[in-house]
Amino acid sequence: MAYSDKVIDHYENPRNVGTLDKSDPNVGTGLVGAPACGDVMRLQLKITDEGVIEDAKFKTFGCGSAIASSSLVTEWVKGKTVDQAMTISNKDVARELALPPVKIHCSVLAEDAIKAAIDDFKKKRQARQEQA
Amino acid sequence: MKCWNCETDTSGSPFCPTCGKIAERPAGTSHFAIFDLPLAYDVDVPALEKQFRELSLRLHPDRFAQAEAKERRLSLEQTTALNEAYKTLREPTRRAFYLLKMYGVDLEREDTGTQKDMPFEFLEEVLDLRESLEDAMAAKDLEQARKMATDVEARRKAALTEAVDMLRSLERSPSDEAAVKKASHALGRVRYFTRFLEQVEAFEEEALS
Ligand SMILES: [Zn+2]
């Protein structure tokens, strides 16, 4: 199957591969998997107390489209507020990367990862506020 | 279902008992129903194979080359459905995934949200496993990769056994939601472990070529 140029670009030069400190209260970790294929994606966001995403890192074990999808969303979310990032949908990702229908689940994984990471951050923040 | 030719009730049989024409099947006929089997995990595979051979001979499109258009089309359709059903039911893992789908959990589904169903700790473990494998691959350490594969293969088998136990218990109490969930998690583990083993296999091929 032919990958689009954008997928190949992100696959060959993935942006923001790596890890952030999971125990940092300002870091939200999203970990999602696709039981349809058995691939996993971890997305971490460093979010300021004002709710702005200042850094993003990912690690994905999957096909080229899954890696490209996560690489792309790390670029997209940086500088966005949490609320703005929540509106990123898998359709935006699939359109930008020109993913074929059989690869839509890769973009779904990326959307799920953003939501899971933000969810994790919000839970951490709430736990902190309850302690204070 | 009534025969399209003579209106006899064909009641799930592949051919009309009266006129002998290929019978139509209602949409959504299960793989089990095609072989007239109950919705159950345990399948006598040699008997299934025998049934498959007989049926595929009787339904073979070559035999209907001179038949009317309707029956030619049915011969093609039923042959395709038969092949798909046989492929799914003869193989234990495929059969288990298919049965789970009959209980309402389709692990092939790719829409948003469904993926999050696996426990977080398990996904973390998968990520760790894949990272360790990546390290072994980078170091061209085939021994290490094989050692991990042996361990993962054992866990894959254990997960499949657990899923099968759950599927068997569901045959007795089909509305046990907790058992469906357990079967779904166990089969999810099977899928992730299988993916891992495929990666090791690819690495082995590459290393040995
Ligand atoms: Zn008839």
GROMACS .gro file of C-alpha atoms and ligand atoms in nm:
model
  342
    1MET     CA    1   0.000   0.000   0.000
    2ALA     CA    2   0.124   0.346  -0.084
    3TYR     CA    3   0.174   0.592   0.199
    4SER     CA    4   0.118   0.961   0.139
    5ASP     CA    5   0.419   1.194   0.136
    6LYS     CA    6   0.315   1.341   0.470
    7VAL     CA    7   0.300   0.998   0.632
    8ILE     CA    8   0.644   0.913   0.495
    9ASP     CA    9   0.784   1.244   0.618
   10HIS     CA   10   0.655   1.190   0.974
   11TYR     CA   11   0.755   0.825   0.967
   12GLU     CA   12   1.110   0.895   0.857
   13ASN     CA   13   1.153   1.205   1.072
   14PRO     CA   14   0.916   1.156   1.364
   15ARG     CA   15   0.880   1.471   1.576
   16ASN     CA   16   0.890   1.460   1.954
   17VAL     CA   17   0.970   1.097   2.017
   18GLY     CA   18   1.048   1.034   2.381
   19THR     CA   19   0.927   1.045   2.738
   20LEU     CA   20   0.832   1.304   2.993
   21ASP     CA   21   0.847   1.245   3.367
   22LYS     CA   22   0.532   1.055   3.448
   23SER     CA   23   0.543   1.164   3.813
   24ASP     CA   24   0.554   1.536   3.727
   25PRO     CA   25   0.216   1.678   3.838
   26ASN     CA   26   0.203   1.886   3.519
   27VAL     CA   27   0.250   1.586   3.292
   28GLY     CA   28  -0.049   1.392   3.165
   29THR     CA   29   0.011   1.046   3.022
   30GLY     CA   30  -0.221   0.885   2.770
   31LEU     CA   31  -0.174   0.521   2.688
   32VAL     CA   32  -0.396   0.360   2.428
   33GLY     CA   33  -0.396   0.047   2.225
   34ALA     CA   34  -0.579  -0.098   1.928
   35PRO     CA   35  -0.702  -0.450   1.993
   36ALA     CA   36  -0.779  -0.477   1.621
   37CYS     CA   37  -0.407  -0.488   1.545
   38GLY     CA   38  -0.226  -0.509   1.881
   39ASP     CA   39  -0.039  -0.180   1.851
   40VAL     CA   40   0.019   0.066   2.137
   41MET     CA   41   0.069   0.442   2.161
   42ARG     CA   42   0.182   0.655   2.452
   43LEU     CA   43   0.137   1.030   2.440
   44GLN     CA   44   0.257   1.262   2.716
   45LEU     CA   45   0.168   1.627   2.751
   46LYS     CA   46   0.330   1.885   2.977
   47ILE     CA   47   0.061   2.131   3.069
   48THR     CA   48   0.105   2.461   3.254
   49ASP     CA   49  -0.112   2.550   3.552
   50GLU     CA   50  -0.295   2.786   3.316
   51GLY     CA   51  -0.387   2.488   3.097
   52VAL     CA   52  -0.153   2.548   2.803
   53ILE     CA   53   0.030   2.253   2.648
   54GLU     CA   54   0.398   2.344   2.642
   55ASP     CA   55   0.552   2.011   2.548
   56ALA     CA   56   0.447   1.680   2.396
   57LYS     CA   57   0.627   1.349   2.353
   58PHE     CA   58   0.517   1.018   2.209
   59LYS     CA   59   0.624   0.660   2.173
   60THR     CA   60   0.430   0.442   1.932
   61PHE     CA   61   0.470   0.080   1.836
   62GLY     CA   62   0.272   0.035   1.521
   63CYS     CA   63   0.259   0.084   1.148
   64GLY     CA   64   0.380   0.393   0.961
   65SER     CA   65   0.038   0.557   0.979
   66ALA     CA   66   0.018   0.513   1.357
   67ILE     CA   67   0.362   0.666   1.403
   68ALA     CA   68   0.280   0.952   1.165
   69SER     CA   69  -0.053   1.017   1.340
   70SER     CA   70   0.109   1.047   1.682
   71SER     CA   71   0.398   1.253   1.549
   72LEU     CA   72   0.154   1.493   1.384
   73VAL     CA   73  -0.061   1.544   1.692
   74THR     CA   74   0.242   1.624   1.908
   75GLU     CA   75   0.311   1.909   1.665
   76TRP     CA   76  -0.049   2.020   1.665
   77VAL     CA   77  -0.109   2.029   2.040
   78LYS     CA   78   0.197   2.232   2.135
   79GLY     CA   79   0.094   2.584   2.231
   80LYS     CA   80  -0.274   2.495   2.238
   81THR     CA   81  -0.492   2.511   2.544
   82VAL     CA   82  -0.633   2.191   2.685
   83ASP     CA   83  -0.978   2.284   2.556
   84GLN     CA   84  -0.846   2.348   2.205
   85ALA     CA   85  -0.658   2.019   2.205
   86MET     CA   86  -0.972   1.834   2.306
   87THR     CA   87  -1.136   1.943   1.980
   88ILE     CA   88  -0.876   1.770   1.761
   89SER     CA   89  -1.054   1.480   1.598
   90ASN     CA   90  -0.934   1.171   1.418
   91LYS     CA   91  -1.091   1.312   1.101
   92ASP     CA   92  -0.854   1.610   1.110
   93VAL     CA   93  -0.558   1.375   1.145
   94ALA     CA   94  -0.678   1.137   0.873
   95ARG     CA   95  -0.741   1.428   0.635
   96GLU     CA   96  -0.403   1.592   0.697
   97LEU     CA   97  -0.217   1.264   0.641
   98ALA     CA   98  -0.448   1.145   0.361
   99LEU     CA   99  -0.494   0.812   0.538
  100PRO     CA  100  -0.674   0.537   0.346
  101PRO     CA  101  -0.987   0.390   0.512
  102VAL     CA  102  -0.800   0.082   0.644
  103LYS     CA  103  -0.570   0.314   0.838
  104ILE     CA  104  -0.835   0.531   0.997
  105HIS     CA  105  -0.790   0.341   1.325
  106CYS     CA  106  -0.440   0.491   1.352
  107SER     CA  107  -0.584   0.841   1.360
  108VAL     CA  108  -0.848   0.724   1.607
  109LEU     CA  109  -0.569   0.601   1.830
  110ALA     CA  110  -0.405   0.947   1.818
  111GLU     CA  111  -0.730   1.121   1.912
  112ASP     CA  112  -0.786   0.876   2.198
  113ALA     CA  113  -0.430   0.932   2.318
  114ILE     CA  114  -0.476   1.312   2.341
  115LYS     CA  115  -0.799   1.270   2.536
  116ALA     CA  116  -0.646   1.010   2.767
  117ALA     CA  117  -0.343   1.230   2.838
  118ILE     CA  118  -0.558   1.534   2.919
  119ASP     CA  119  -0.783   1.317   3.131
  120ASP     CA  120  -0.483   1.193   3.327
  121PHE     CA  121  -0.360   1.551   3.379
  122LYS     CA  122  -0.703   1.663   3.501
  123LYS     CA  123  -0.727   1.374   3.745
  124LYS     CA  124  -0.384   1.456   3.885
  125ARG     CA  125  -0.477   1.821   3.925
  126GLN     CA  126  -0.800   1.735   4.099
  127ALA     CA  127  -0.620   1.497   4.336
  128ARG     CA  128  -0.379   1.779   4.419
  129GLN     CA  129  -0.659   2.026   4.485
  130GLU     CA  130  -0.836   1.781   4.711
  131GLN     CA  131  -0.518   1.738   4.912
  132ALA     CA  132  -0.464   2.113   4.946
  133MET     CA  133  -3.673  -1.898   0.493
  134LYS     CA  134  -3.886  -2.013   0.199
  135CYS     CA  135  -3.737  -2.163  -0.117
  136TRP     CA  136  -3.721  -1.899  -0.394
  137ASN     CA  137  -3.819  -2.163  -0.647
  138CYS     CA  138  -4.094  -2.373  -0.490
  139GLU     CA  139  -4.170  -2.193  -0.161
  140THR     CA  140  -4.095  -2.492   0.061
  141ASP     CA  141  -3.957  -2.398   0.401
  142THR     CA  142  -3.582  -2.462   0.372
  143SER     CA  143  -3.527  -2.403   0.748
  144GLY     CA  144  -3.155  -2.338   0.740
  145SER     CA  145  -3.055  -2.626   0.515
  146PRO     CA  146  -2.819  -2.544   0.223
  147PHE     CA  147  -3.051  -2.699  -0.036
  148CYS     CA  148  -3.425  -2.701  -0.073
  149PRO     CA  149  -3.554  -3.039   0.053
  150THR     CA  150  -3.825  -3.042  -0.215
  151CYS     CA  151  -3.679  -2.911  -0.541
  152GLY     CA  152  -3.308  -2.940  -0.455
  153LYS     CA  153  -3.217  -2.584  -0.557
  154ILE     CA  154  -2.957  -2.394  -0.354
  155ALA     CA  155  -3.139  -2.230  -0.065
  156GLU     CA  156  -3.113  -1.862   0.022
  157ARG     CA  157  -2.975  -1.771   0.363
  158PRO     CA  158  -3.112  -1.486   0.573
  159ALA     CA  159  -2.873  -1.189   0.602
  160GLY     CA  160  -2.645  -1.219   0.905
  161THR     CA  161  -2.649  -1.599   0.912
  162SER     CA  162  -2.371  -1.693   1.154
  163HIS     CA  163  -2.070  -1.903   1.063
  164PHE     CA  164  -2.197  -2.163   1.307
  165ALA     CA  165  -2.540  -2.178   1.143
  166ILE     CA  166  -2.382  -2.245   0.802
  167PHE     CA  167  -2.250  -2.573   0.947
  168ASP     CA  168  -2.567  -2.627   1.148
  169LEU     CA  169  -2.365  -2.601   1.470
  170PRO     CA  170  -2.471  -2.452   1.804
  171LEU     CA  171  -2.310  -2.125   1.913
  172ALA     CA  172  -2.036  -2.293   2.116
  173TYR     CA  173  -1.660  -2.286   2.136
  174ASP     CA  174  -1.598  -2.659   2.111
  175VAL     CA  175  -1.602  -2.774   1.752
  176ASP     CA  176  -1.510  -3.117   1.614
  177VAL     CA  177  -1.259  -2.995   1.356
  178PRO     CA  178  -1.218  -3.318   1.153
  179ALA     CA  179  -1.598  -3.342   1.125
  180LEU     CA  180  -1.610  -2.973   1.029
  181GLU     CA  181  -1.354  -3.034   0.757
  182LYS     CA  182  -1.550  -3.328   0.618
  183GLN     CA  183  -1.869  -3.122   0.615
  184PHE     CA  184  -1.682  -2.836   0.448
  185ARG     CA  185  -1.549  -3.057   0.168
  186GLU     CA  186  -1.888  -3.210   0.098
  187LEU     CA  187  -2.067  -2.878   0.098
  188SER     CA  188  -1.810  -2.701  -0.116
  189LEU     CA  189  -1.836  -2.978  -0.376
  190ARG     CA  190  -2.213  -2.957  -0.380
  191LEU     CA  191  -2.215  -2.575  -0.397
  192HIS     CA  192  -1.925  -2.543  -0.641
  193PRO     CA  193  -1.994  -2.278  -0.912
  194ASP     CA  194  -1.871  -2.518  -1.183
  195ARG     CA  195  -2.169  -2.737  -1.114
  196PHE     CA  196  -2.406  -2.449  -1.181
  197ALA     CA  197  -2.249  -2.313  -1.499
  198GLN     CA  198  -2.564  -2.409  -1.693
  199ALA     CA  199  -2.811  -2.316  -1.419
  200GLU     CA  200  -3.033  -2.010  -1.420
  201ALA     CA  201  -2.878  -1.676  -1.314
  202LYS     CA  202  -3.032  -1.681  -0.966
  203GLU     CA  203  -2.883  -2.016  -0.878
  204ARG     CA  204  -2.546  -1.929  -1.033
  205ARG     CA  205  -2.532  -1.624  -0.810
  206LEU     CA  206  -2.636  -1.824  -0.502
  207SER     CA  207  -2.368  -2.080  -0.573
  208LEU     CA  208  -2.104  -1.807  -0.571
  209GLU     CA  209  -2.243  -1.637  -0.263
  210GLN     CA  210  -2.282  -1.953  -0.059
  211THR     CA  211  -1.937  -2.076  -0.158
  212THR     CA  212  -1.784  -1.749  -0.038
  213ALA     CA  213  -1.981  -1.765   0.288
  214LEU     CA  214  -1.885  -2.128   0.337
  215ASN     CA  215  -1.514  -2.058   0.287
  216GLU     CA  216  -1.526  -1.767   0.531
  217ALA     CA  217  -1.713  -1.973   0.791
  218TYR     CA  218  -1.472  -2.264   0.758
  219LYS     CA  219  -1.164  -2.043   0.781
  220THR     CA  220  -1.302  -1.884   1.099
  221LEU     CA  221  -1.427  -2.195   1.276
  222ARG     CA  222  -1.143  -2.436   1.211
  223GLU     CA  223  -0.887  -2.214   1.385
  224PRO     CA  224  -0.932  -2.190   1.765
  225THR     CA  225  -0.818  -1.828   1.803
  226ARG     CA  226  -1.031  -1.700   1.515
  227ARG     CA  227  -1.324  -1.901   1.644
  228ALA     CA  228  -1.286  -1.747   1.990
  229PHE     CA  229  -1.275  -1.390   1.849
  230TYR     CA  230  -1.581  -1.466   1.639
  231LEU     CA  231  -1.775  -1.608   1.934
  232LEU     CA  232  -1.692  -1.301   2.140
  233LYS     CA  233  -1.838  -1.092   1.861
  234MET     CA  234  -2.158  -1.296   1.890
  235TYR     CA  235  -2.167  -1.182   2.253
  236GLY     CA  236  -2.150  -0.822   2.139
  237VAL     CA  237  -1.778  -0.737   2.167
  238ASP     CA  238  -1.615  -0.686   1.831
  239LEU     CA  239  -1.242  -0.642   1.884
  240GLU     CA  240  -1.201  -0.561   1.514
  241ARG     CA  241  -1.394  -0.239   1.561
  242GLU     CA  242  -1.187   0.067   1.510
  243ASP     CA  243  -1.409   0.354   1.612
  244THR     CA  244  -1.309   0.597   1.882
  245GLY     CA  245  -1.331   0.490   2.243
  246THR     CA  246  -1.348   0.114   2.198
  247GLN     CA  247  -0.973   0.085   2.223
  248LYS     CA  248  -0.953   0.217   2.575
  249ASP     CA  249  -1.114  -0.092   2.711
  250MET     CA  250  -0.793  -0.275   2.809
  251PRO     CA  251  -0.667  -0.215   3.165
  252PHE     CA  252  -0.404   0.063   3.179
  253GLU     CA  253  -0.153  -0.163   3.359
  254PHE     CA  254  -0.167  -0.414   3.079
  255LEU     CA  255  -0.105  -0.155   2.808
  256GLU     CA  256   0.187  -0.027   3.014
  257GLU     CA  257   0.327  -0.379   3.022
  258VAL     CA  258   0.286  -0.414   2.645
  259LEU     CA  259   0.470  -0.088   2.592
  260ASP     CA  260   0.752  -0.209   2.819
  261LEU     CA  261   0.771  -0.537   2.632
  262ARG     CA  262   0.784  -0.365   2.297
  263GLU     CA  263   1.052  -0.126   2.425
  264SER     CA  264   1.266  -0.416   2.549
  265LEU     CA  265   1.224  -0.590   2.217
  266GLU     CA  266   1.323  -0.272   2.037
  267ASP     CA  267   1.641  -0.261   2.249
  268ALA     CA  268   1.719  -0.625   2.169
  269MET     CA  269   1.662  -0.556   1.800
  270ALA     CA  270   1.887  -0.250   1.807
  271ALA     CA  271   2.158  -0.462   1.973
  272LYS     CA  272   2.095  -0.743   1.718
  273ASP     CA  273   2.047  -0.971   2.017
  274LEU     CA  274   1.848  -1.258   1.869
  275GLU     CA  275   1.892  -1.474   2.180
  276GLN     CA  276   1.730  -1.212   2.400
  277ALA     CA  277   1.442  -1.165   2.156
  278ARG     CA  278   1.382  -1.540   2.145
  279LYS     CA  279   1.386  -1.562   2.523
  280MET     CA  280   1.121  -1.293   2.541
  281ALA     CA  281   0.919  -1.466   2.271
  282THR     CA  282   0.916  -1.795   2.464
  283ASP     CA  283   0.779  -1.615   2.767
  284VAL     CA  284   0.520  -1.419   2.567
  285GLU     CA  285   0.410  -1.731   2.380
  286ALA     CA  286   0.335  -1.902   2.713
  287ARG     CA  287   0.135  -1.600   2.823
  288ARG     CA  288  -0.050  -1.593   2.493
  289LYS     CA  289  -0.153  -1.954   2.543
  290ALA     CA  290  -0.262  -1.887   2.900
  291ALA     CA  291  -0.470  -1.588   2.787
  292LEU     CA  292  -0.638  -1.796   2.516
  293THR     CA  293  -0.716  -2.069   2.770
  294GLU     CA  294  -0.871  -1.812   3.000
  295ALA     CA  295  -1.078  -1.670   2.715
  296VAL     CA  296  -1.199  -2.017   2.616
  297ASP     CA  297  -1.300  -2.094   2.976
  298MET     CA  298  -1.504  -1.775   2.980
  299LEU     CA  299  -1.665  -1.850   2.644
  300ARG     CA  300  -1.760  -2.196   2.766
  301SER     CA  301  -1.915  -2.055   3.081
  302LEU     CA  302  -2.108  -1.807   2.863
  303GLU     CA  303  -2.270  -2.099   2.684
  304ARG     CA  304  -2.438  -2.183   3.015
  305SER     CA  305  -2.517  -1.823   3.115
  306PRO     CA  306  -2.513  -1.602   2.802
  307SER     CA  307  -2.607  -1.279   2.983
  308ASP     CA  308  -2.312  -1.284   3.227
  309GLU     CA  309  -2.167  -0.938   3.150
  310ALA     CA  310  -1.864  -0.992   3.374
  311ALA     CA  311  -1.772  -1.307   3.182
  312VAL     CA  312  -1.804  -1.120   2.851
  313LYS     CA  313  -1.569  -0.853   2.984
  314LYS     CA  314  -1.319  -1.112   3.107
  315ALA     CA  315  -1.330  -1.295   2.773
  316SER     CA  316  -1.278  -0.966   2.593
  317HIS     CA  317  -0.977  -0.870   2.807
  318ALA     CA  318  -0.826  -1.216   2.768
  319LEU     CA  319  -0.866  -1.210   2.390
  320GLY     CA  320  -0.730  -0.855   2.385
  321ARG     CA  321  -0.417  -0.990   2.555
  322VAL     CA  322  -0.400  -1.265   2.293
  323ARG     CA  323  -0.403  -1.001   2.021
  324TYR     CA  324  -0.127  -0.787   2.176
  325PHE     CA  325   0.091  -1.091   2.245
  326THR     CA  326   0.038  -1.216   1.891
  327ARG     CA  327   0.151  -0.881   1.755
  328PHE     CA  328   0.462  -0.900   1.972
  329LEU     CA  329   0.543  -1.250   1.844
  330GLU     CA  330   0.501  -1.132   1.484
  331GLN     CA  331   0.760  -0.862   1.551
  332VAL     CA  332   1.005  -1.120   1.687
  333GLU     CA  333   0.943  -1.338   1.383
  334ALA     CA  334   1.013  -1.049   1.146
  335PHE     CA  335   1.332  -0.973   1.340
  336GLU     CA  336   1.441  -1.340   1.319
  337GLU     CA  337   1.384  -1.347   0.944
  338GLU     CA  338   1.581  -1.030   0.901
  339ALA     CA  339   1.865  -1.151   1.123
  340LEU     CA  340   1.892  -1.485   0.947
  341SER     CA  341   1.874  -1.357   0.592
  342ZN      ZN  342  -3.755  -2.559  -0.356
   0.00000   0.00000   0.00000
